[in-house]
PDB file of C-alpha atoms in Angstrom:
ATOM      1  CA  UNK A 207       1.506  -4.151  10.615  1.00  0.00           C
ATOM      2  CA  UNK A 208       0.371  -1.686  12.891  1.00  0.00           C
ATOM      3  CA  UNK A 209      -0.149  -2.161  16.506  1.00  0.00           C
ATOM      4  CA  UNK A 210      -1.239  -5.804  15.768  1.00  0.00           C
ATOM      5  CA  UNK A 211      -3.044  -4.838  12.613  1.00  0.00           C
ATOM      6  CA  UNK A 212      -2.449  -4.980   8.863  1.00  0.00           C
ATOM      7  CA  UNK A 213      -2.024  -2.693   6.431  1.00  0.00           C
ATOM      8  CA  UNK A 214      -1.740  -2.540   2.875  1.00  0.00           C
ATOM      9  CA  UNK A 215       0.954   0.599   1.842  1.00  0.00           C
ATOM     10  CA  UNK A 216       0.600   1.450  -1.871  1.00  0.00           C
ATOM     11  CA  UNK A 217       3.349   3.114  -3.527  1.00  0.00           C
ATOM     12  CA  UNK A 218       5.228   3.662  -6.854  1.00  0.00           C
ATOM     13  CA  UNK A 219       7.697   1.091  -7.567  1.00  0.00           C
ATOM     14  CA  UNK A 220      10.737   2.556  -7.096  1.00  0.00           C
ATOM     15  CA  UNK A 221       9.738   4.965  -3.973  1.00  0.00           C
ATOM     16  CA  UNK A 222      11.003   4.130  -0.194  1.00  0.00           C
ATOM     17  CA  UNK A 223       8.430   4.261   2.667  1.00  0.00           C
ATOM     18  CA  UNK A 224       9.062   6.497   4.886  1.00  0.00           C
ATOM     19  CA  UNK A 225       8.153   4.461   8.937  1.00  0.00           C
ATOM     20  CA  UNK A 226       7.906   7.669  10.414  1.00  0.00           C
ATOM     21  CA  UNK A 227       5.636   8.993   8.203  1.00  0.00           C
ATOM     22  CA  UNK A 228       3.424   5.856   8.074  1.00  0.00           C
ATOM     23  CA  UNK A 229       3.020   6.055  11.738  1.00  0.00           C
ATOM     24  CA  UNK A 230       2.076   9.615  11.945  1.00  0.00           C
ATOM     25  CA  UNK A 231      -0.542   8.665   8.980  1.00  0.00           C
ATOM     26  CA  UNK A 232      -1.559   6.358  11.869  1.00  0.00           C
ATOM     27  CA  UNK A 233      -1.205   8.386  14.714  1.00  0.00           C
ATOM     28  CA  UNK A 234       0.367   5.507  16.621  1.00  0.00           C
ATOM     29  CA  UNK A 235       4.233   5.431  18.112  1.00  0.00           C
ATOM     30  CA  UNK A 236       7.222   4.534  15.214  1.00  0.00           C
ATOM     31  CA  UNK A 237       7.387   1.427  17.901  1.00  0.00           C
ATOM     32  CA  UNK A 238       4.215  -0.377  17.203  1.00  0.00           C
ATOM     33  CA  UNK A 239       4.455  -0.417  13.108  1.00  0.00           C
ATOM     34  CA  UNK A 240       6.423  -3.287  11.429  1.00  0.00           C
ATOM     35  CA  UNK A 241       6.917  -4.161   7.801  1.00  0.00           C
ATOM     36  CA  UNK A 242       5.576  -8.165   7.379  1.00  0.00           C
ATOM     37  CA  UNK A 243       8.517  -9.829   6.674  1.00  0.00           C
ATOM     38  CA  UNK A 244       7.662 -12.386   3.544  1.00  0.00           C
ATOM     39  CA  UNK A 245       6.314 -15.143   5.312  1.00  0.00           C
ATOM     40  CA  UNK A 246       4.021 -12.699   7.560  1.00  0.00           C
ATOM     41  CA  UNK A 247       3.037 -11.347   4.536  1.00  0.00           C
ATOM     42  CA  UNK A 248       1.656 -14.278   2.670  1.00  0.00           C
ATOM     43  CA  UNK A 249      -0.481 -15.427   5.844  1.00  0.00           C
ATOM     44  CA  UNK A 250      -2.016 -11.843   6.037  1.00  0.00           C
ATOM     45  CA  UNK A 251      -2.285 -11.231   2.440  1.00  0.00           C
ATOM     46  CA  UNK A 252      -2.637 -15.038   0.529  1.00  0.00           C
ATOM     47  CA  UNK A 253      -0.179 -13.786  -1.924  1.00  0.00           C
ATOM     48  CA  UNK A 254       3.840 -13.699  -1.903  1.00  0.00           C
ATOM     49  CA  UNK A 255       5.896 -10.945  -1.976  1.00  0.00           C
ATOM     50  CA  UNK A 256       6.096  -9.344  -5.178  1.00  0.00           C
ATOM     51  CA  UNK A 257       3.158 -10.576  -6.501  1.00  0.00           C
ATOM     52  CA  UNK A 258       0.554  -9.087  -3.937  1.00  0.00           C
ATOM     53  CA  UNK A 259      -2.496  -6.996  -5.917  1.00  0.00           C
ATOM     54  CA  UNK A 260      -4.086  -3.560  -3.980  1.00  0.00           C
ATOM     55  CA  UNK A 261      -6.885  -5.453  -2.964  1.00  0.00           C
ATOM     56  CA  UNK A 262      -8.547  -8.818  -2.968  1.00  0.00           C
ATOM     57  CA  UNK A 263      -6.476 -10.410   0.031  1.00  0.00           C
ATOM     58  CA  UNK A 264      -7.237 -12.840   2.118  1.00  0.00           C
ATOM     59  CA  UNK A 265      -9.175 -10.477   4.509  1.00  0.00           C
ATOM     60  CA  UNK A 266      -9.927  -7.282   3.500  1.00  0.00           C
ATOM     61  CA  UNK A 267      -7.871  -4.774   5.172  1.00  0.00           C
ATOM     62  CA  UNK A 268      -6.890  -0.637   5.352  1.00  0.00           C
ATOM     63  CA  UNK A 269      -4.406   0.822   2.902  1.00  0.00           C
ATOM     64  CA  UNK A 270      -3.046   3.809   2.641  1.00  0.00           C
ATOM     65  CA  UNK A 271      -1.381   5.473  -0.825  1.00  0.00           C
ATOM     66  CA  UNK A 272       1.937   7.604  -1.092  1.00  0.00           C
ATOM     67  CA  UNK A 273       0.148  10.905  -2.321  1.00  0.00           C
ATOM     68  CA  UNK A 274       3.451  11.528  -3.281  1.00  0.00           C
ATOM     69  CA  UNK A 275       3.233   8.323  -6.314  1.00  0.00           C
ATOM     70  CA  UNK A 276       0.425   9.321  -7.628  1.00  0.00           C
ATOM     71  CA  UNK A 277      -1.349  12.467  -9.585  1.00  0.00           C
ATOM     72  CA  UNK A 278      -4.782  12.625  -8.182  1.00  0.00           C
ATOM     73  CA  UNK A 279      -5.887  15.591 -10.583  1.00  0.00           C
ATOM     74  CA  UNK A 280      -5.505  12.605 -13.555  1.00  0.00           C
ATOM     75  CA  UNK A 281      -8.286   9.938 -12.522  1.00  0.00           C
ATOM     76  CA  UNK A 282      -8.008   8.160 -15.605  1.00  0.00           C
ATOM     77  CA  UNK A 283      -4.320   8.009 -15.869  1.00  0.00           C
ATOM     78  CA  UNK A 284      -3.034   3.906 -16.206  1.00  0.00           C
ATOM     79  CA  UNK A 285      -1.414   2.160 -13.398  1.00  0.00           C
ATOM     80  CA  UNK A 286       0.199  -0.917 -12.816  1.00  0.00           C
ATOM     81  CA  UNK A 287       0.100  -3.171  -9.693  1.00  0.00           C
ATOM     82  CA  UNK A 288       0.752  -6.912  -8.663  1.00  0.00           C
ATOM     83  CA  UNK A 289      -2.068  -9.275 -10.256  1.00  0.00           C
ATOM     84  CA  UNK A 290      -1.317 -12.194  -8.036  1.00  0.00           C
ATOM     85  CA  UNK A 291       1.294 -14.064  -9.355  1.00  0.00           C
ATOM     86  CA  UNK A 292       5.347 -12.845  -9.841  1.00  0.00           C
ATOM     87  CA  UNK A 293       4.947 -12.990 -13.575  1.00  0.00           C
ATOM     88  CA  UNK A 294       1.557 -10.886 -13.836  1.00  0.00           C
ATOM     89  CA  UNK A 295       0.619  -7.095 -13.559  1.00  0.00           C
ATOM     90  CA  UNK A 296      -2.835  -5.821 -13.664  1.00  0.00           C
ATOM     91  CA  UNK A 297      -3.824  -2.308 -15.349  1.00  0.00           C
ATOM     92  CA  UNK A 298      -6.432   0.107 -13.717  1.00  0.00           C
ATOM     93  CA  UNK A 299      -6.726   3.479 -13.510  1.00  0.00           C
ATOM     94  CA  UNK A 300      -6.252   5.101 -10.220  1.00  0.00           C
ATOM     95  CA  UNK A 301      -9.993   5.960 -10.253  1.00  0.00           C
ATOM     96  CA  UNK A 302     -10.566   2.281  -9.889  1.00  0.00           C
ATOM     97  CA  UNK A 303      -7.777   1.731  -7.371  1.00  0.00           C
ATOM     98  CA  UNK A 304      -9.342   4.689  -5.422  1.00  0.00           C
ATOM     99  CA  UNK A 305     -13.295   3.033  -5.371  1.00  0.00           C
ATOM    100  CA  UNK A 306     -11.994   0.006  -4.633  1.00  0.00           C
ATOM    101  CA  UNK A 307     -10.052   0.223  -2.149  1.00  0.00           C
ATOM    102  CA  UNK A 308     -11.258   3.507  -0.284  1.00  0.00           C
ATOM    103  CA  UNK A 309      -7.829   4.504   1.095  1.00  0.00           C
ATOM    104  CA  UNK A 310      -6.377   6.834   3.434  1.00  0.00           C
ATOM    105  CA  UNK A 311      -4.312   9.447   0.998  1.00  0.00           C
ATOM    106  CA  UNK A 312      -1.134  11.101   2.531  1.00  0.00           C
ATOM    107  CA  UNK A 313       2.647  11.425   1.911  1.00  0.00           C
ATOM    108  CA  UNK A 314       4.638   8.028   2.918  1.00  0.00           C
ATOM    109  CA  UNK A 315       7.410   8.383   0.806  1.00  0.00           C
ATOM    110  CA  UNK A 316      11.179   9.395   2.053  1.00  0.00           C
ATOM    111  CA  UNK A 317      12.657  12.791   1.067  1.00  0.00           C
ATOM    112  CA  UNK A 318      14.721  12.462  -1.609  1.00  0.00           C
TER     113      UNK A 318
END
């Protein structure tokens, strides 16, 4: 949530957001960005934690994508993201995740 408004922050599994570098994405202060806790999360989203898909919430809303999870010179290559439910994963290829959900491409992840 940034400065009052969601966000949807699309990474590889394993990778750690980086705050800082979501707020610079954002251009707004480190002190006005919050992850939803799991409860905040469900109300924005319709969909608990774990289980929440790249798009198709409750409202639609921005997202941004760790250019850092993904290889954008392989359109076609598979990925896998939250279908709705804990127990489900949906397959797409980042070309679809990229039409659908028009998002704002830069580096999120922490320095490892």
């Amino acid at each position: 949530v940034a400065d009052g408004e969601p966000y949807v922050v699309i990474a590889a599994g394993t990778t750690r957001i980086d705050d800082k570098k979501v707020a610079k994405a954002l251009d707004i202060s480190r002190r006005k960005l919050r992850f939803a806790n799991p409860d905040d999360a469900l109300a924005i989203s319709g969909y608990v934690v774990g289980s929440m898909p790249p798009f198709a919430h409750r409202s639609p809303f921005p997202a941004l994508v760790d250019s850092l999870s993904i290889n954008t010179t392989a359109p076609h290559e598979v990925y896998f993201a939250g279908a709705g439910r804990v127990d489900a994963m949906m397959e797409l290829s980042l070309e679809v995740l990229l039409t659908v959900i028009k998002p704002h491409i830069v580096p999120l992840s922490k320095d490892t």
